[in-house]
Amino acid sequence: MNFLLTGNIQKTDASGNHLESQFNSNVVEDESETPTNAFVDKLTMEYMMNRTHYKKYLAKTDTNKYQRLNEQLLYIQSHEEDIEEITSNLLQDFIRHGNFTKYNTIINTAFEEFLYTCVGYIKDTEYNNKNTDENI
């Protein structure tokens, strides 16, 4: 038996725009193992493990994916200065103009989401530090 698991994830970005993502996953029933268990196990390993343990797990169970991740890391390392320059340009562009005038929509949207995530993290950290300081 085959079935398709589909769904939508909806969220709102910092500007109040509604964002929606769709996902599809084919699940094939196998006599040797219940597909839902295999599917849940895979999701658990990918999303619940910390990165160090997950990489060790991948090295043992999925060498192809482990190799692809390592190749991607090497590529990122080889372009570290380019990535830092793009990040700096985007931040300065946003500070000067209040929006993005360089690069493409995909990079601009992703960076804006990253920027607001950073702001949220900073606010949470300040709040937590303030509460910790008051409790001492």
Tab-separated table of C-alpha atoms in Angstrom:
chain	number	residue	atom	x	y	z
A	1	MET	CA	0.000	0.000	0.000
A	2	ASN	CA	1.293	3.468	-0.908
A	3	PHE	CA	0.030	6.739	0.406
A	4	LEU	CA	1.020	10.368	0.156
A	5	LEU	CA	1.396	12.510	3.259
A	6	THR	CA	0.796	16.173	2.477
A	7	GLY	CA	0.278	19.317	4.459
A	8	ASN	CA	0.718	23.041	4.737
A	9	ILE	CA	2.742	25.021	7.219
A	10	GLN	CA	1.585	28.571	7.706
A	11	LYS	CA	3.428	31.323	9.524
A	12	THR	CA	3.630	35.083	9.546
A	13	ASP	CA	6.881	36.962	9.049
A	14	ALA	CA	7.887	40.045	11.015
A	15	SER	CA	6.162	42.332	8.494
A	16	GLY	CA	2.831	40.554	8.951
A	17	ASN	CA	2.992	38.786	5.580
A	18	HIS	CA	1.515	35.314	5.560
A	19	LEU	CA	3.934	32.652	4.377
A	20	GLU	CA	2.896	29.146	3.461
A	21	SER	CA	4.966	26.069	2.770
A	22	GLN	CA	3.710	22.788	1.437
A	23	PHE	CA	5.231	19.403	2.004
A	24	ASN	CA	4.709	16.047	0.357
A	25	SER	CA	6.076	12.733	1.465
A	26	ASN	CA	5.500	9.380	-0.187
A	27	VAL	CA	5.265	6.509	2.247
A	28	VAL	CA	5.479	2.967	0.922
A	29	GLU	CA	4.359	0.100	3.101
A	30	ASP	CA	7.032	-2.542	3.524
A	31	GLU	CA	6.325	-5.965	4.973
A	32	SER	CA	9.542	-5.933	7.021
A	33	GLU	CA	8.876	-2.682	8.876
A	34	THR	CA	5.868	-0.504	9.475
A	35	PRO	CA	6.322	2.576	7.272
A	36	THR	CA	4.972	4.980	9.834
A	37	ASN	CA	7.573	3.806	12.339
A	38	ALA	CA	10.369	4.201	9.793
A	39	PHE	CA	9.042	7.608	8.799
A	40	VAL	CA	8.739	8.775	12.415
A	41	ASP	CA	12.171	7.370	13.278
A	42	LYS	CA	13.743	9.233	10.359
A	43	LEU	CA	12.035	12.498	11.312
A	44	THR	CA	13.082	12.052	14.926
A	45	MET	CA	16.705	11.511	13.972
A	46	GLU	CA	16.777	14.449	11.574
A	47	TYR	CA	14.988	17.031	13.695
A	48	MET	CA	15.355	16.029	17.335
A	49	MET	CA	19.044	15.108	17.556
A	50	ASN	CA	21.696	17.724	18.114
A	51	ARG	CA	23.909	18.299	15.077
A	52	THR	CA	26.974	16.485	16.424
A	53	HIS	CA	25.065	13.307	17.209
A	54	TYR	CA	23.152	13.528	13.934
A	55	LYS	CA	26.384	13.737	11.910
A	56	LYS	CA	27.738	10.676	13.730
A	57	TYR	CA	24.448	8.888	13.089
A	58	LEU	CA	24.589	9.800	9.382
A	59	ALA	CA	28.198	8.637	9.091
A	60	LYS	CA	27.041	5.181	10.161
A	61	THR	CA	23.638	4.962	8.481
A	62	ASP	CA	23.669	7.159	5.352
A	63	THR	CA	27.184	7.683	4.063
A	64	ASN	CA	25.980	9.393	0.867
A	65	LYS	CA	24.073	12.076	2.765
A	66	TYR	CA	26.972	12.431	5.211
A	67	GLN	CA	29.360	12.960	2.287
A	68	ARG	CA	27.037	15.542	0.675
A	69	LEU	CA	26.839	17.480	3.962
A	70	ASN	CA	30.628	17.483	4.285
A	71	GLU	CA	31.052	18.630	0.679
A	72	GLN	CA	28.570	21.431	1.301
A	73	LEU	CA	30.483	22.492	4.424
A	74	LEU	CA	33.764	22.568	2.485
A	75	TYR	CA	32.128	24.660	-0.234
A	76	ILE	CA	30.777	27.110	2.347
A	77	GLN	CA	34.191	27.338	3.988
A	78	SER	CA	35.818	28.079	0.638
A	79	HIS	CA	33.352	30.965	0.101
A	80	GLU	CA	33.290	32.278	3.667
A	81	GLU	CA	34.490	35.765	2.681
A	82	ASP	CA	31.884	36.032	-0.088
A	83	ILE	CA	29.119	35.024	2.325
A	84	GLU	CA	30.333	37.521	4.925
A	85	GLU	CA	30.393	40.275	2.280
A	86	ILE	CA	26.851	39.481	1.123
A	87	THR	CA	25.644	39.436	4.739
A	88	SER	CA	27.336	42.753	5.501
A	89	ASN	CA	25.958	44.346	2.313
A	90	LEU	CA	22.430	43.194	3.103
A	91	LEU	CA	22.591	44.502	6.664
A	92	GLN	CA	23.990	47.886	5.594
A	93	ASP	CA	21.435	48.119	2.786
A	94	PHE	CA	18.602	47.484	5.235
A	95	ILE	CA	19.965	50.012	7.751
A	96	ARG	CA	20.391	52.737	5.091
A	97	HIS	CA	17.238	52.177	3.041
A	98	GLY	CA	14.855	50.249	5.299
A	99	ASN	CA	14.649	47.564	2.627
A	100	PHE	CA	16.884	45.631	0.265
A	101	THR	CA	18.087	47.031	-3.051
A	102	LYS	CA	20.691	44.402	-3.942
A	103	TYR	CA	20.651	40.710	-4.787
A	104	ASN	CA	17.526	38.743	-5.625
A	105	THR	CA	14.187	38.224	-3.916
A	106	ILE	CA	15.131	34.811	-2.529
A	107	ILE	CA	18.249	36.105	-0.767
A	108	ASN	CA	16.501	39.288	0.395
A	109	THR	CA	13.525	37.397	1.837
A	110	ALA	CA	15.712	34.810	3.555
A	111	PHE	CA	17.949	37.504	5.017
A	112	GLU	CA	14.985	39.532	6.251
A	113	GLU	CA	13.648	36.445	8.042
A	114	PHE	CA	17.129	35.809	9.464
A	115	LEU	CA	17.389	39.445	10.576
A	116	TYR	CA	14.071	39.370	12.445
A	117	THR	CA	14.989	36.005	13.970
A	118	CYS	CA	18.210	37.582	15.262
A	119	VAL	CA	16.253	40.508	16.703
A	120	GLY	CA	13.907	38.075	18.469
A	121	TYR	CA	16.859	36.126	19.834
A	122	ILE	CA	18.518	39.307	21.126
A	123	LYS	CA	15.288	40.454	22.801
A	124	ASP	CA	14.807	37.022	24.415
A	125	THR	CA	18.407	36.997	25.626
A	126	GLU	CA	18.085	40.505	27.073
A	127	TYR	CA	14.831	39.548	28.792
A	128	ASN	CA	16.286	36.330	30.220
A	129	ASN	CA	19.443	38.101	31.393
A	130	LYS	CA	17.369	40.836	33.019
A	131	ASN	CA	15.268	38.262	34.883
A	132	THR	CA	18.367	36.346	35.957
A	133	ASP	CA	20.066	39.530	37.178
A	134	GLU	CA	16.985	40.509	39.194
A	135	ASN	CA	16.856	37.080	40.864
A	136	ILE	CA	20.432	37.317	42.163
